[in-house]
Coordinates of C-alpha atoms and ligand atoms in Angstrom, one line a residue:
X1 CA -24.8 -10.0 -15.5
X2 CA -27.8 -12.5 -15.0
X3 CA -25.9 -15.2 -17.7
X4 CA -22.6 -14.1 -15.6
X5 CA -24.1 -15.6 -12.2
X6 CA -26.0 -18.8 -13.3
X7 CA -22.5 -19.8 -14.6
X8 CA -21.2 -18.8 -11.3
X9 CA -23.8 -20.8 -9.7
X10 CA -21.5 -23.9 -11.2
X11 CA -18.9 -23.0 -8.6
X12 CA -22.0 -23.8 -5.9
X13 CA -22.4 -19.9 -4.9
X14 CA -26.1 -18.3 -3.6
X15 CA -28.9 -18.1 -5.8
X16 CA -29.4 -14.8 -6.5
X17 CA -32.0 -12.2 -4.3
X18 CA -33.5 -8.8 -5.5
X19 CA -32.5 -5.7 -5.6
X20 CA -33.0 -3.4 -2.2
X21 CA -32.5 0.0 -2.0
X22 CA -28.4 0.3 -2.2
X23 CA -28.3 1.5 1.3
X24 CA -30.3 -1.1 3.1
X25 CA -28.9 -4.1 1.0
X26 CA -27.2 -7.1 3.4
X27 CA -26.9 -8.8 0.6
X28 CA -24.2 -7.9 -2.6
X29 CA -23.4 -9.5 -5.7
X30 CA -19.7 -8.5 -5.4
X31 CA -18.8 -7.5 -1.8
X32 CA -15.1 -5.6 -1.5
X33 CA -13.7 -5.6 2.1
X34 CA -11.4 -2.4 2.5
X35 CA -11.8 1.0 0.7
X36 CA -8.1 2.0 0.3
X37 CA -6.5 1.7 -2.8
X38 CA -6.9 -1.9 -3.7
X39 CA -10.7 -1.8 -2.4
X40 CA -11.6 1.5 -4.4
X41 CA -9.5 0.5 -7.6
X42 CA -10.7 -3.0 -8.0
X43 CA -14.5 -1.8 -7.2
X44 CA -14.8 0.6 -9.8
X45 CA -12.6 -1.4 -12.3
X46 CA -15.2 -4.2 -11.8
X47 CA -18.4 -2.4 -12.2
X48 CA -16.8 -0.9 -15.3
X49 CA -15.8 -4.0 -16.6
X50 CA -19.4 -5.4 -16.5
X51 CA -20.4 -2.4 -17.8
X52 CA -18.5 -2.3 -20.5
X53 CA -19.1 -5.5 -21.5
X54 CA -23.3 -4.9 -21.8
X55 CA -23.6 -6.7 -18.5
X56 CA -24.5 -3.6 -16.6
X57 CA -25.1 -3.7 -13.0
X58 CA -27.6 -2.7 -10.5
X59 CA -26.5 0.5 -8.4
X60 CA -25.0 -1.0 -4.9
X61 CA -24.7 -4.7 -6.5
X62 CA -21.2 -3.6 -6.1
X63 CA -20.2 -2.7 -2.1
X64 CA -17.5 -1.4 0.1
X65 CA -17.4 -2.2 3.8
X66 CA -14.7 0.4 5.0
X67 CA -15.6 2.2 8.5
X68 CA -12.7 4.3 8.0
X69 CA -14.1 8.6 7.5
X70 CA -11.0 9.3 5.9
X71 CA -9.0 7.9 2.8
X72 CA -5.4 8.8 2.9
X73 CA -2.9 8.6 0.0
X74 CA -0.1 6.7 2.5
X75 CA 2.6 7.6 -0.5
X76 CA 2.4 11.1 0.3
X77 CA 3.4 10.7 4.5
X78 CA 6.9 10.5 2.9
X79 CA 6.4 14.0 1.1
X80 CA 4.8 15.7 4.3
X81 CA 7.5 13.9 6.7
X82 CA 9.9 15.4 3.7
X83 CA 8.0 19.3 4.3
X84 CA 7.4 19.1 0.7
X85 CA 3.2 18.8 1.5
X86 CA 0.9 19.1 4.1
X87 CA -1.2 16.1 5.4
X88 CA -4.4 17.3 4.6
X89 CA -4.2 17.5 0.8
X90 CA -4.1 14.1 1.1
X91 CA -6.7 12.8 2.4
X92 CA -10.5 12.6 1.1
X93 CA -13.6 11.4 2.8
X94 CA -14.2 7.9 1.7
X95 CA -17.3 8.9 0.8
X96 CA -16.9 11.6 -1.4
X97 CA -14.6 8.6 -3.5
X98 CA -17.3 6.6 -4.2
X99 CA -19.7 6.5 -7.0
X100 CA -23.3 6.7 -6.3
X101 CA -23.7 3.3 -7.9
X102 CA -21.2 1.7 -5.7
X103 CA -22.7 0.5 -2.1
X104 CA -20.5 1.9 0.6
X105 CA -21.6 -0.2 4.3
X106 CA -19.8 2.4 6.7
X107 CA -18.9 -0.4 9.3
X108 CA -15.8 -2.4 9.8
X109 CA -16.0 -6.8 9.4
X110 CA -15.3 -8.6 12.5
X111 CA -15.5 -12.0 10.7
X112 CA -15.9 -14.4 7.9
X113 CA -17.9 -17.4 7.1
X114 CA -16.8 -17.9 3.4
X115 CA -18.5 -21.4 3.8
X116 CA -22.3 -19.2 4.5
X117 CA -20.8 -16.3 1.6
X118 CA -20.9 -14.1 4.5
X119 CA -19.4 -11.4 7.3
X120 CA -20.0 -10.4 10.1
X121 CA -19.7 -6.5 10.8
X122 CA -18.5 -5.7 14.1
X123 CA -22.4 -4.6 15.0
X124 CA -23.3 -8.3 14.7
X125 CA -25.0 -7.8 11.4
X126 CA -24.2 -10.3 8.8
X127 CA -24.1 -9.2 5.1
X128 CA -24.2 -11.9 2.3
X129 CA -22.5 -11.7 -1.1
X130 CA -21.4 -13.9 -4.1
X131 CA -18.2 -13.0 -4.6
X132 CA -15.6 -11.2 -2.1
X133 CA -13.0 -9.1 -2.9
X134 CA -10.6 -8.7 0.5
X135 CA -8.4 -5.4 0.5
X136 CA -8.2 -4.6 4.0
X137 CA -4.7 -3.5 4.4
X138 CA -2.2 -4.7 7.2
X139 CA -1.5 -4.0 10.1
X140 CA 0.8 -1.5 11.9
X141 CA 1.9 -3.2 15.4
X142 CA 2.9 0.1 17.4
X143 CA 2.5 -1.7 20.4
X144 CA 5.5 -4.1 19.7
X145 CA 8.0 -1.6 20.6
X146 CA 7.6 -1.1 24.1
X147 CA 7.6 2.7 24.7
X148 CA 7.3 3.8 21.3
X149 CA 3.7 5.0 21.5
X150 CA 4.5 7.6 24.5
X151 CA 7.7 8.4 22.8
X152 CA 5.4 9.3 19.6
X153 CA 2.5 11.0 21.8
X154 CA 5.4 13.2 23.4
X155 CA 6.5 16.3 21.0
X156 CA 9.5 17.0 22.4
X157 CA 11.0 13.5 21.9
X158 CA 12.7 14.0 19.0
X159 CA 10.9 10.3 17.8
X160 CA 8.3 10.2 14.9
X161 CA 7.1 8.1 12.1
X162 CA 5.5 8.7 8.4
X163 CA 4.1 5.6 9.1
X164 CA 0.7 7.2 9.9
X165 CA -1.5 10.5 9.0
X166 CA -1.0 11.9 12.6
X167 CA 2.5 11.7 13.3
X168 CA 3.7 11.8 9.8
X169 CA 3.8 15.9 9.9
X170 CA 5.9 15.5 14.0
X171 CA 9.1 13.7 11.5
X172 CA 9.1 17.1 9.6
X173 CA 9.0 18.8 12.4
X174 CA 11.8 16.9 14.1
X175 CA 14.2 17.3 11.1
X176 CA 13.9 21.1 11.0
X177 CA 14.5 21.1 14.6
X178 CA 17.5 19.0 14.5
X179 CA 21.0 21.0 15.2
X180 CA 23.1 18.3 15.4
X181 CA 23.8 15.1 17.0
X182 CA 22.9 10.8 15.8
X183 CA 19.9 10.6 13.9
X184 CA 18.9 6.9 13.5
X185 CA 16.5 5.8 11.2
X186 CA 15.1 2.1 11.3
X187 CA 13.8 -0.2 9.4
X188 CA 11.8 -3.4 10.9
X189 CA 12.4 -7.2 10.5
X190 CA 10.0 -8.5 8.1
X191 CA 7.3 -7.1 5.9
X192 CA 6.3 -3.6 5.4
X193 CA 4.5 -1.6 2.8
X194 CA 6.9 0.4 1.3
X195 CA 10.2 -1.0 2.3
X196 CA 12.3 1.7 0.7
X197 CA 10.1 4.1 2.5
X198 CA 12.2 4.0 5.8
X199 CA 15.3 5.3 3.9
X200 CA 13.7 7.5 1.7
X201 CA 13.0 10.0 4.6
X202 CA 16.3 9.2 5.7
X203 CA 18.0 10.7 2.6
X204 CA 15.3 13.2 2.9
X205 CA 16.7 14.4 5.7
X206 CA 20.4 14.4 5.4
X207 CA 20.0 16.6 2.2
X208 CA 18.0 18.7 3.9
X209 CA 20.3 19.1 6.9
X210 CA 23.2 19.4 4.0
X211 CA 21.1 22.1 2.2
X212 CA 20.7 24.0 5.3
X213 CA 24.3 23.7 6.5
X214 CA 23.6 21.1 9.5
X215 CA 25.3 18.4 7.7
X216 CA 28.4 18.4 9.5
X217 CA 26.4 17.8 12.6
X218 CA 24.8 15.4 11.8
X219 CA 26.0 12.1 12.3
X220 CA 23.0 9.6 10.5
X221 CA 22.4 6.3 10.6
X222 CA 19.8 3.9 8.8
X223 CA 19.7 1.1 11.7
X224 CA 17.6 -2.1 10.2
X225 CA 16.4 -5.5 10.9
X226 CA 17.5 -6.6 7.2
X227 CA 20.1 -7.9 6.0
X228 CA 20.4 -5.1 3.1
X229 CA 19.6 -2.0 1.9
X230 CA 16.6 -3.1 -0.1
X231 CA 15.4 -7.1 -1.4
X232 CA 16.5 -6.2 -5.0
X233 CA 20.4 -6.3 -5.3
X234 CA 20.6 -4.4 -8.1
X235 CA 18.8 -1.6 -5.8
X236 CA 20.4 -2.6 -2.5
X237 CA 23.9 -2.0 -3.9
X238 CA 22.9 1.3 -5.6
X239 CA 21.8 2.4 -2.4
X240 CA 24.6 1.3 -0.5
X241 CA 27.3 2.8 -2.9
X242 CA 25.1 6.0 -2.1
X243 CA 25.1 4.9 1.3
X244 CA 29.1 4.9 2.1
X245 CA 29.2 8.1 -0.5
X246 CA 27.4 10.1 1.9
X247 CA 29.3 8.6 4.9
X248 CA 25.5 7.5 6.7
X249 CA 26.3 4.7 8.7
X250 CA 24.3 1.3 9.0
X251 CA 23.9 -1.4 11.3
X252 CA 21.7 -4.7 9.9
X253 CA 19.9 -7.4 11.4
X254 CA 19.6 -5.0 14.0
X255 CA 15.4 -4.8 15.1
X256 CA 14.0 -1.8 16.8
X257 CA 12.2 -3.4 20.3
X258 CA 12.2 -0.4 22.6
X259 CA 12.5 3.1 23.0
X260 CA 13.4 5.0 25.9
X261 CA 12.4 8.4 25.0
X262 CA 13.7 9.8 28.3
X263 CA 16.9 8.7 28.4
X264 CA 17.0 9.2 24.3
X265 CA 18.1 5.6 24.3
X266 CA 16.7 3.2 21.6
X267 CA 17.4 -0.7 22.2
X268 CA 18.1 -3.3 18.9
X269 CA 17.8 -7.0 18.8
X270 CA 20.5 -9.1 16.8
X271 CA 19.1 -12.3 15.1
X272 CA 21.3 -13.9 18.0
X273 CA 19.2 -12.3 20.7
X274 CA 21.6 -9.5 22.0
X275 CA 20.5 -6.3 22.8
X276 CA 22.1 -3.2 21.6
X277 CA 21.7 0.1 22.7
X278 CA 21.8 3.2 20.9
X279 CA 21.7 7.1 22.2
X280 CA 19.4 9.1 19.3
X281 CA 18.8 12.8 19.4
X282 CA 16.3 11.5 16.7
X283 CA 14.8 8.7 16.1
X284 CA 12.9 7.9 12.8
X285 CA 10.6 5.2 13.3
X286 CA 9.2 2.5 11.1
X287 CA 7.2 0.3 12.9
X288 CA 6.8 -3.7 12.7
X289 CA 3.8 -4.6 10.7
X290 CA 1.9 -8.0 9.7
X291 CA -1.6 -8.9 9.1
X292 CA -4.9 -7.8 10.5
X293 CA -5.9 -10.2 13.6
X294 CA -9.1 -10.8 11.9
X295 CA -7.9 -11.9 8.9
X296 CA -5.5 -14.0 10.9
X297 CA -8.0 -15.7 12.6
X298 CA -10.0 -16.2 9.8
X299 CA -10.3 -19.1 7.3
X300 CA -9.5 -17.5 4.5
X301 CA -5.9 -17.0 5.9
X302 CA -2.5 -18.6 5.1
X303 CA -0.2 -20.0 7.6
X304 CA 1.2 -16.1 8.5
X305 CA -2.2 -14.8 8.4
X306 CA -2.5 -13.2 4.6
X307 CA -5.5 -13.9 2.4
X308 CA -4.6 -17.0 0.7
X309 CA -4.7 -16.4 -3.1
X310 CA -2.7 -17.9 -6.3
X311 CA 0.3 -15.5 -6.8
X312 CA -0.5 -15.5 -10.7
X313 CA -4.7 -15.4 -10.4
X314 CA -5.2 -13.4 -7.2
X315 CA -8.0 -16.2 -6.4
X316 CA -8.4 -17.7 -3.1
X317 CA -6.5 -20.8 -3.0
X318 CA -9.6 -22.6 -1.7
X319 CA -12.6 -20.2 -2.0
X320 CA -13.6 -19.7 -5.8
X321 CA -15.6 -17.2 -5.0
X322 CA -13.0 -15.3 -2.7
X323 CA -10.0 -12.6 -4.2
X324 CA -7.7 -10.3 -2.5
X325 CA -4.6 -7.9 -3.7
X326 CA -2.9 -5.3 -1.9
X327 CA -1.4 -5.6 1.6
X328 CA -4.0 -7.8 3.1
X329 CA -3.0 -10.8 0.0
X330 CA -0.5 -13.1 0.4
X331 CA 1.4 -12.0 -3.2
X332 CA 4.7 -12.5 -2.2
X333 CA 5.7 -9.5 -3.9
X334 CA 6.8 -5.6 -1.9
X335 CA 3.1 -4.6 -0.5
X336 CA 3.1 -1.3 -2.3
X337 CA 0.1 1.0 -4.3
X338 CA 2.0 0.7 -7.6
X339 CA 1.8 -3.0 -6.7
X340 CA -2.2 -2.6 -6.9
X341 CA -1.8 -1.0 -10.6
X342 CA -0.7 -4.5 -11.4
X343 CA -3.2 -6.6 -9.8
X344 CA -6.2 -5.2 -10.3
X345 CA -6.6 -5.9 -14.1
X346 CA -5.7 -9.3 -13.4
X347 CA -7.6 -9.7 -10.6
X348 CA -10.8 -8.3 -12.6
X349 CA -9.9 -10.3 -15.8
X350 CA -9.8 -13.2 -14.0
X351 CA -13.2 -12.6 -12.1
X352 CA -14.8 -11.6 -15.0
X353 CA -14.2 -14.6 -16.9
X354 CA -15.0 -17.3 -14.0
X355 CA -18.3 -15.2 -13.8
X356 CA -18.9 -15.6 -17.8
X357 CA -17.6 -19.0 -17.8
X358 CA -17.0 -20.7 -14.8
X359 CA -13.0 -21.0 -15.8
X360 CA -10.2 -18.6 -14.8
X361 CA -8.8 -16.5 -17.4
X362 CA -5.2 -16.4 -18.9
X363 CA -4.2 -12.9 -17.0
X364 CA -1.3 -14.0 -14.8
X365 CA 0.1 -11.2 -12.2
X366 CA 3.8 -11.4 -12.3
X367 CA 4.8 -9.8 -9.1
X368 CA 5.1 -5.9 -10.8
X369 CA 5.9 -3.9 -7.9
X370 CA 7.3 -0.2 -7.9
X371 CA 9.3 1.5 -5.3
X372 CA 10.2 5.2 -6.1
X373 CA 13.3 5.6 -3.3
X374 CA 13.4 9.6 -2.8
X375 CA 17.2 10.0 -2.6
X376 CA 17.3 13.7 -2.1
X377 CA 15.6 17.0 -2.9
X378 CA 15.1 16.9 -7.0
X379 CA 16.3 13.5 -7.3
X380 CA 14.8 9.9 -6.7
X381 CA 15.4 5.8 -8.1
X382 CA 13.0 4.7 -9.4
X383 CA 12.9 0.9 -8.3
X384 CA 10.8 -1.7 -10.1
X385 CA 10.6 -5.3 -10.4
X386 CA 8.9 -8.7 -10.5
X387 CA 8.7 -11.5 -8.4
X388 CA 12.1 -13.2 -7.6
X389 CA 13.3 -9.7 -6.9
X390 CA 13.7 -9.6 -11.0
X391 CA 13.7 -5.7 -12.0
X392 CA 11.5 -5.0 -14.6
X393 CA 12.4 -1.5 -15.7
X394 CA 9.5 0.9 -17.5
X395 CA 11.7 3.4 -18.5
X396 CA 14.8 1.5 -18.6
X397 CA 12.8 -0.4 -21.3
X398 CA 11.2 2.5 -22.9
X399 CA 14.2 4.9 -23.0
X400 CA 17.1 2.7 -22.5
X401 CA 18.0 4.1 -19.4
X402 CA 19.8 2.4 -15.6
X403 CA 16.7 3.2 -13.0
X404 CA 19.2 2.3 -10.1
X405 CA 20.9 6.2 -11.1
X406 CA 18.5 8.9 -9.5
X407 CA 16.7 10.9 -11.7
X408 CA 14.8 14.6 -11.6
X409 CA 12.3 13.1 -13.8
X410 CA 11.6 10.3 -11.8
X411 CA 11.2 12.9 -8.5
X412 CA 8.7 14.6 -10.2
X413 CA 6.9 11.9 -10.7
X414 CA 6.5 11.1 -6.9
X415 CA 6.1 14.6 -6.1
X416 CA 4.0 15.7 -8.5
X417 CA 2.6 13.2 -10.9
X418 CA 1.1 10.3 -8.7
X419 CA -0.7 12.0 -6.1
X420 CA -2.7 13.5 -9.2
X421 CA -3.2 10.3 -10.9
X422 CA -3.9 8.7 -7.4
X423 CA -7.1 11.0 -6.4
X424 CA -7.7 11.6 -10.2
X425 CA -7.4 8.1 -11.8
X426 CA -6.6 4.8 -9.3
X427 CA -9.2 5.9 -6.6
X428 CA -12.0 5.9 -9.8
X429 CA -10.2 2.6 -11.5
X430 CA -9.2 4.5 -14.3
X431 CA -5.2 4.3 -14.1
X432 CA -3.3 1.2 -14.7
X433 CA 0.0 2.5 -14.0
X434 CA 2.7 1.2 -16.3
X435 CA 1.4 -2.3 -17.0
X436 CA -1.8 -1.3 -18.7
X437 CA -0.7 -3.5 -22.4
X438 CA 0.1 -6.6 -20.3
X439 CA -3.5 -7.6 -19.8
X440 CA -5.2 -9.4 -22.5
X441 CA -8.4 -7.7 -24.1
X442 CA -9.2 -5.2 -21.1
X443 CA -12.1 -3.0 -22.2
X444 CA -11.1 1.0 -22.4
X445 CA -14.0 2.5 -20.4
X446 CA -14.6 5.7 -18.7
X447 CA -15.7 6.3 -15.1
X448 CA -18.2 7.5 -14.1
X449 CA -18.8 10.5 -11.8
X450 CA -18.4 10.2 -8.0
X451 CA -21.4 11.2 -5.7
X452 CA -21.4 14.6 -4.5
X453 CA -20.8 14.9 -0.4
Ligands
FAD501 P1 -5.0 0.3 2.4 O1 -4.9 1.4 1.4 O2 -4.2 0.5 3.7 O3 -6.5 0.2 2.7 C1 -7.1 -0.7 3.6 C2 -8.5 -0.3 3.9 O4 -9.2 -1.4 4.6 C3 -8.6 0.9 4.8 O5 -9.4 1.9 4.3 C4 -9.1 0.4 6.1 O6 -9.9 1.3 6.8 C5 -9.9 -0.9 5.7 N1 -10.1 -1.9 6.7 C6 -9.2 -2.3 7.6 N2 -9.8 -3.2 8.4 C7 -11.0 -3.3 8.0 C8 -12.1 -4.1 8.5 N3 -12.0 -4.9 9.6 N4 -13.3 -4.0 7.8 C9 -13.5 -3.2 6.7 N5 -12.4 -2.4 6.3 C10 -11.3 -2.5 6.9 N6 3.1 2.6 -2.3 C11 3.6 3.0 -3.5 O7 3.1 2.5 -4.6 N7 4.5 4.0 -3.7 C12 5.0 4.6 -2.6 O8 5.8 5.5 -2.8 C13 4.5 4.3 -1.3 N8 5.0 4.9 -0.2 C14 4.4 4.6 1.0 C15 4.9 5.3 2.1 C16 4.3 5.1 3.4 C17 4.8 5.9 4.5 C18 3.2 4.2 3.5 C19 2.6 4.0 4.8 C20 2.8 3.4 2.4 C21 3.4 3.6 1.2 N9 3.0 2.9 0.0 C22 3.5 3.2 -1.2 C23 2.2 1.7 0.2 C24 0.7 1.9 -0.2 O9 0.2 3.0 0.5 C25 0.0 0.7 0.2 O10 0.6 -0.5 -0.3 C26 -1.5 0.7 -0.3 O11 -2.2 1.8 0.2 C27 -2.2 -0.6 0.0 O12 -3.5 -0.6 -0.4 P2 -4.6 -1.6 0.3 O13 -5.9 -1.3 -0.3 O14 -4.0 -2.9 0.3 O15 -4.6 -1.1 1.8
UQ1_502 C1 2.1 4.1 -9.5 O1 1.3 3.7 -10.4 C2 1.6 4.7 -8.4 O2 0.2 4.9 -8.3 C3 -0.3 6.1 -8.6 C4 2.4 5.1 -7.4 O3 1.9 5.9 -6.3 C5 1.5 5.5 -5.2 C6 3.8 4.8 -7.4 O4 4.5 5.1 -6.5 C7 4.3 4.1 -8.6 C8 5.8 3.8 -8.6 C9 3.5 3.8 -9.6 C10 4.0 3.1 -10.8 C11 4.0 4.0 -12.0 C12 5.1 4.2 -12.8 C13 4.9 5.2 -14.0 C14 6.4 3.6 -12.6

C-alpha cells in the first residue's frame, strides 16, 4: 500500500501520517461517506482488493462515517408493505456490518473541503483522508407535500408509504383494511430510487384484494408525474398492456403536491400548472426525492446537487482523489442496489489502479441497473438495462428468455434470494450481482469476518 500512495502523491494528495488506534484516527487513508449499500460494499471490496493484491492494510485505514444505528435493506419495504415480511428482519445495526478492521466514525458529515482532503462532522470535528468515497444516499423530501407528514403520522388515514422503515408496515396495514373504494397510487416527478417500486405495491395490492375477493371493489389507480409507466419502453409498454388488462386506471404528468387527509382529498399538478383533485379511500405514497442539502451545497456537487463523477469511471469530475456511486452520484442511470452491484467493481478497479499507477484503469460502468417490478403474488419482471434506457437482459441472455413476461422464478428471487445475498454477501463486498465477468482481472477474495456486537 506504501508504493500505492507515493504514486498517489503524483495527483498532489497528503503525505501520509501514522497509524492511531482505529477508533481515535481523524485521519484515513480511504474515507467512505455513507454506510448503506454502496458505502458498506465498496469499503470492504476495497480493503479486499488491497488485500488481495499483497498490499495489505492497516485496520481502520479504511473508514465509514455513517451516524445512522440501523442499516435497512430498503428493497425489502416493498415485501413488508406487500405482508410478505416484517420490517425488522431487515434491518441490522450498522455496527454489527462492519469488520473490525474497517473504521466505523459513528457521526454524520456536515461538510467538505476536498481542496484541505477533509470533512467536517456535524460536531465540528474535521477528519482528514486521501481518498473519499461518497455514498450518502438521497434525499426523501416528505415535507414537499404539504400535509403528507400528518396524513402519514395519522393511522386511520388510509395514506402510507414503503418509502421508509416506519411507515412501510402502515401500507400493509391499509391494504388489508381496504373494503372497497379508489385506491390511488403515485408516483413523483423526477428521480427516485426504485422507480418501479411505486407500482410494484400497486400490483401488490390489487392481487391481493383479487385473492381475497375485494377486487370488484376496488377501483385502483397508479396516478404519476411521468410521462410512462417506467423510462425503459420495452418495460413501460409491458406494464401498460398489464395495466389496461387489469382495468387499473392511470393519469400522467400528474404530481402529488398535497394531501388532505380529512377530507380524503389528494391534489395533482399538470406540467401546465393546474390542479387536480382526487377523492382516495387510500392513498399510496411515493414521495419526491433529490439530493442531500449537504451535498448540494457542497463543491463536490453538479449543477442538481449529485456528486459529480465520470459516468464510465465513477471519479470525481474534478477531485482525483474523490469517487461516489449509488444514489448520492450523478450516474445518470435508475438509483437502485442492483445498480451498486455494477459500480462497485469499477469503481474499486479504477481506484486501485490510480493508487498503483497514478492512471485510471480500463473498467468502464455502463449504466447496469436492475429493477425487479413485483407484478403479483408468485410473479414479477424482472427489468434490466444500461444506460440510454438499453435493456440488457441476464437471463434473457443466459436462457433465451423475454424478461418483460413475469416470471415465478424471478419472484423468488426478490422474495427470497436477494435479501440473503444482501445481508450475506453485498453488505461484506462479496456479491457482484450479475455483472461479476464484466470487470477486467478482479481478484477472487474472501471476506473476512465481521466484528461481533
Ligand atoms: P443508502 O443505502 O440509502 O445509504 C446511505 C447512507 O448514508 C445511510 O446509511 C445514511 O445514514 C448515510 N448518510 C446520509 N447522510 C449522511 C451524512 N451527512 N454523513 C454520513 N452518512 C450519511 N434497489 C434494488 O436494487 N432493487 C429493489 O428492488 C429496490 N427496491 C427499493 C424499494 C424501496 C421502497 C426503496 C426505498 C429502495 C429500493 N431500492 C431497490 C433502492 C436501493 O435501496 C438504493 O438504491 C440503495 O440502498 C442505495 O444505496 P446507497 O448506499 O447509495 O444509499
Ligand atoms: C441485485 O444484485 C440485488 O442485490 C442483492 C438486488 O437487491 C436489492 C436486486 O434487486 C437485483 C435486481 C439485483 C441484480 C441481480 C440479478 C441476479 C438480476
Amino acid at each position: 500500500m506504501n508504493t500505492a500512495l507515493t504514486s498517489q502523491r503524483a495527483l498532489r494528495l497528503p503525505r501520509l501520517t501514522r497509524s492511531y488506534a482505529a477508533a481515535a484516527k481523524t485521519h484515513h487513508k480511504i474515507l467512505v461517506i455513507g454506510g448503506g449499500s454502496g458505502g458498506l460494499n465498496v469499503a470492504n471490496q476495497l480493503y479486499n482488493r488491497f488485500k488481495a493484491e499483497g498490499k495489505k492494510l492497516d485496520d481502520g485505514d479504511v473508514a465509514i462515517v455513517d451516524a445512522a444505528e440501523w442499516h435497512n435493506y430498503q428493497p425489502g419495504w416493498t415485501l413488508v408493505g406487500a405482508g410478505l415480511k416484517q420490517k425488522n428482519q431487515l434491518r441490522r445495526r450498522l455496527v454489527d456490518l462492519i469488520p473490525s478492521h474497517i473504521a466505523l466514525v459513528p457521526a454524520a458529515v456536515a461538510s467538505f473541503s476536498p481542496d484541505a482532503n477533509s470533512v467536517t462532522l456535524s460536531s465540528g470535528e474535521v477528519v482528514t483522508y486521501e481518498s473519499l468515497v461518497v455514498a450518502a444516499g438521497l434525499q426523501i423530501n416528505w415535507e414537499n407535500i404539504k400535509g403528507l407528514s400528518p396524513a402519514l403520522a395519522d393511522n386511520s388515514s388510509g395514506v402510507s408509504s414503503i418509502y421508509s422503515y416506519e411507515t412501510c408496515d402502515k401500507t400493509w396495514g391499509d391494504i388489508e383494511a381496504f373494503r372497497g373504494g379508489k385506491a390511488i397510487f403515485t408516483q413523483p416527478a423526477g428521480v427516485i430510487k426504485c422507480a418501479g417500486a411505486p407500482q410494484k405495491i400497486m400490483w401488490m395490492a390489487w392481487d391481493r384484494w383479487r385473492r381475497t375477493k375485494r377486487g370488484e371493489a376496488a377501483d385502483v389507480e397508479f396516478v404519476t408525474g411521468m410521462p410512462t409507466m417506467f423510462s425503459v419502453k420495452k418495460y413501460s409498454d409491458a406494464l401498460n398492456a398489464l395495466r389496461l388488462q387489469r382495468g387499473v386506471g392511470a393519469l400522467f404528468e400528474h404530481n402529488l403536491v398535497e394531501v388532505d387527509h380529512h377530507a380524503r382529498v389528494a391534489k395533482f399538478k399538470k406540467p401546465d400548472g393546474a390542479l387536480v383533485e382526487k377523492d382516495y379511500t387510500l392513498l399510496h405514497v411515493t414521495p419526491p426525492q433529490g439530493p442531500l442539502d449537504f451535498i448540494k451545497s457542497s463543491p463536490l456537487a453538479d449543477g442538481v446537487g449529485w456528486v459529480d463523477v465520470d459516468p464510465g469511471t465513477l471519479r470525481h469530475k474534478k477531485y482525483a482523489n474523490v469517487w461516489s456511486l449509488g444514489d448520492c452520484s450523478s450516474l445518470p442511470t435508475s438509483k437502485t442496489a442492483a445498480a451498486i452491484t455494477a459500480q462497485t467493481p469499477v469503481l474499486v478497479d479504477n481506484f486501485y489502479r490510480v493508487a498503483e499507477t497514478g492512471e485510471i484503469g480500463t473498467a468502464r460502468y455502463d449504466g447496469y441497473t436492475s429493477c425487479p417490478l413485483l407484478t403479483g403474488y408468485g410473479q414479477l419482471m424482472l427489468a434490466e438495462f444500461v444506460y440510454g434506457a438499453v435493456p440488457k437482459e441476464t437471463f434473457g441472455a443466459l436462457l433465451g428468455i423475454d424478461q418483460s413476461k413475469p416470471r415465478w422464478a424471478f419472484y423468488h428471487l426478490k422474495n427470497e434470494f436477494f435479501p440473503w445475498v444482501y445481508f450475506n454477501s453485498m453488505v461484506n463486498g462479496t456479491w457482484f450481482g450479475p455483472k461479476r465477468w464484466n470487470v477486467p482481472e478482479f481478484p477472487k477474495v474472501a471476506a473476512e469476518p465481521a466484528a461481533k456486537a
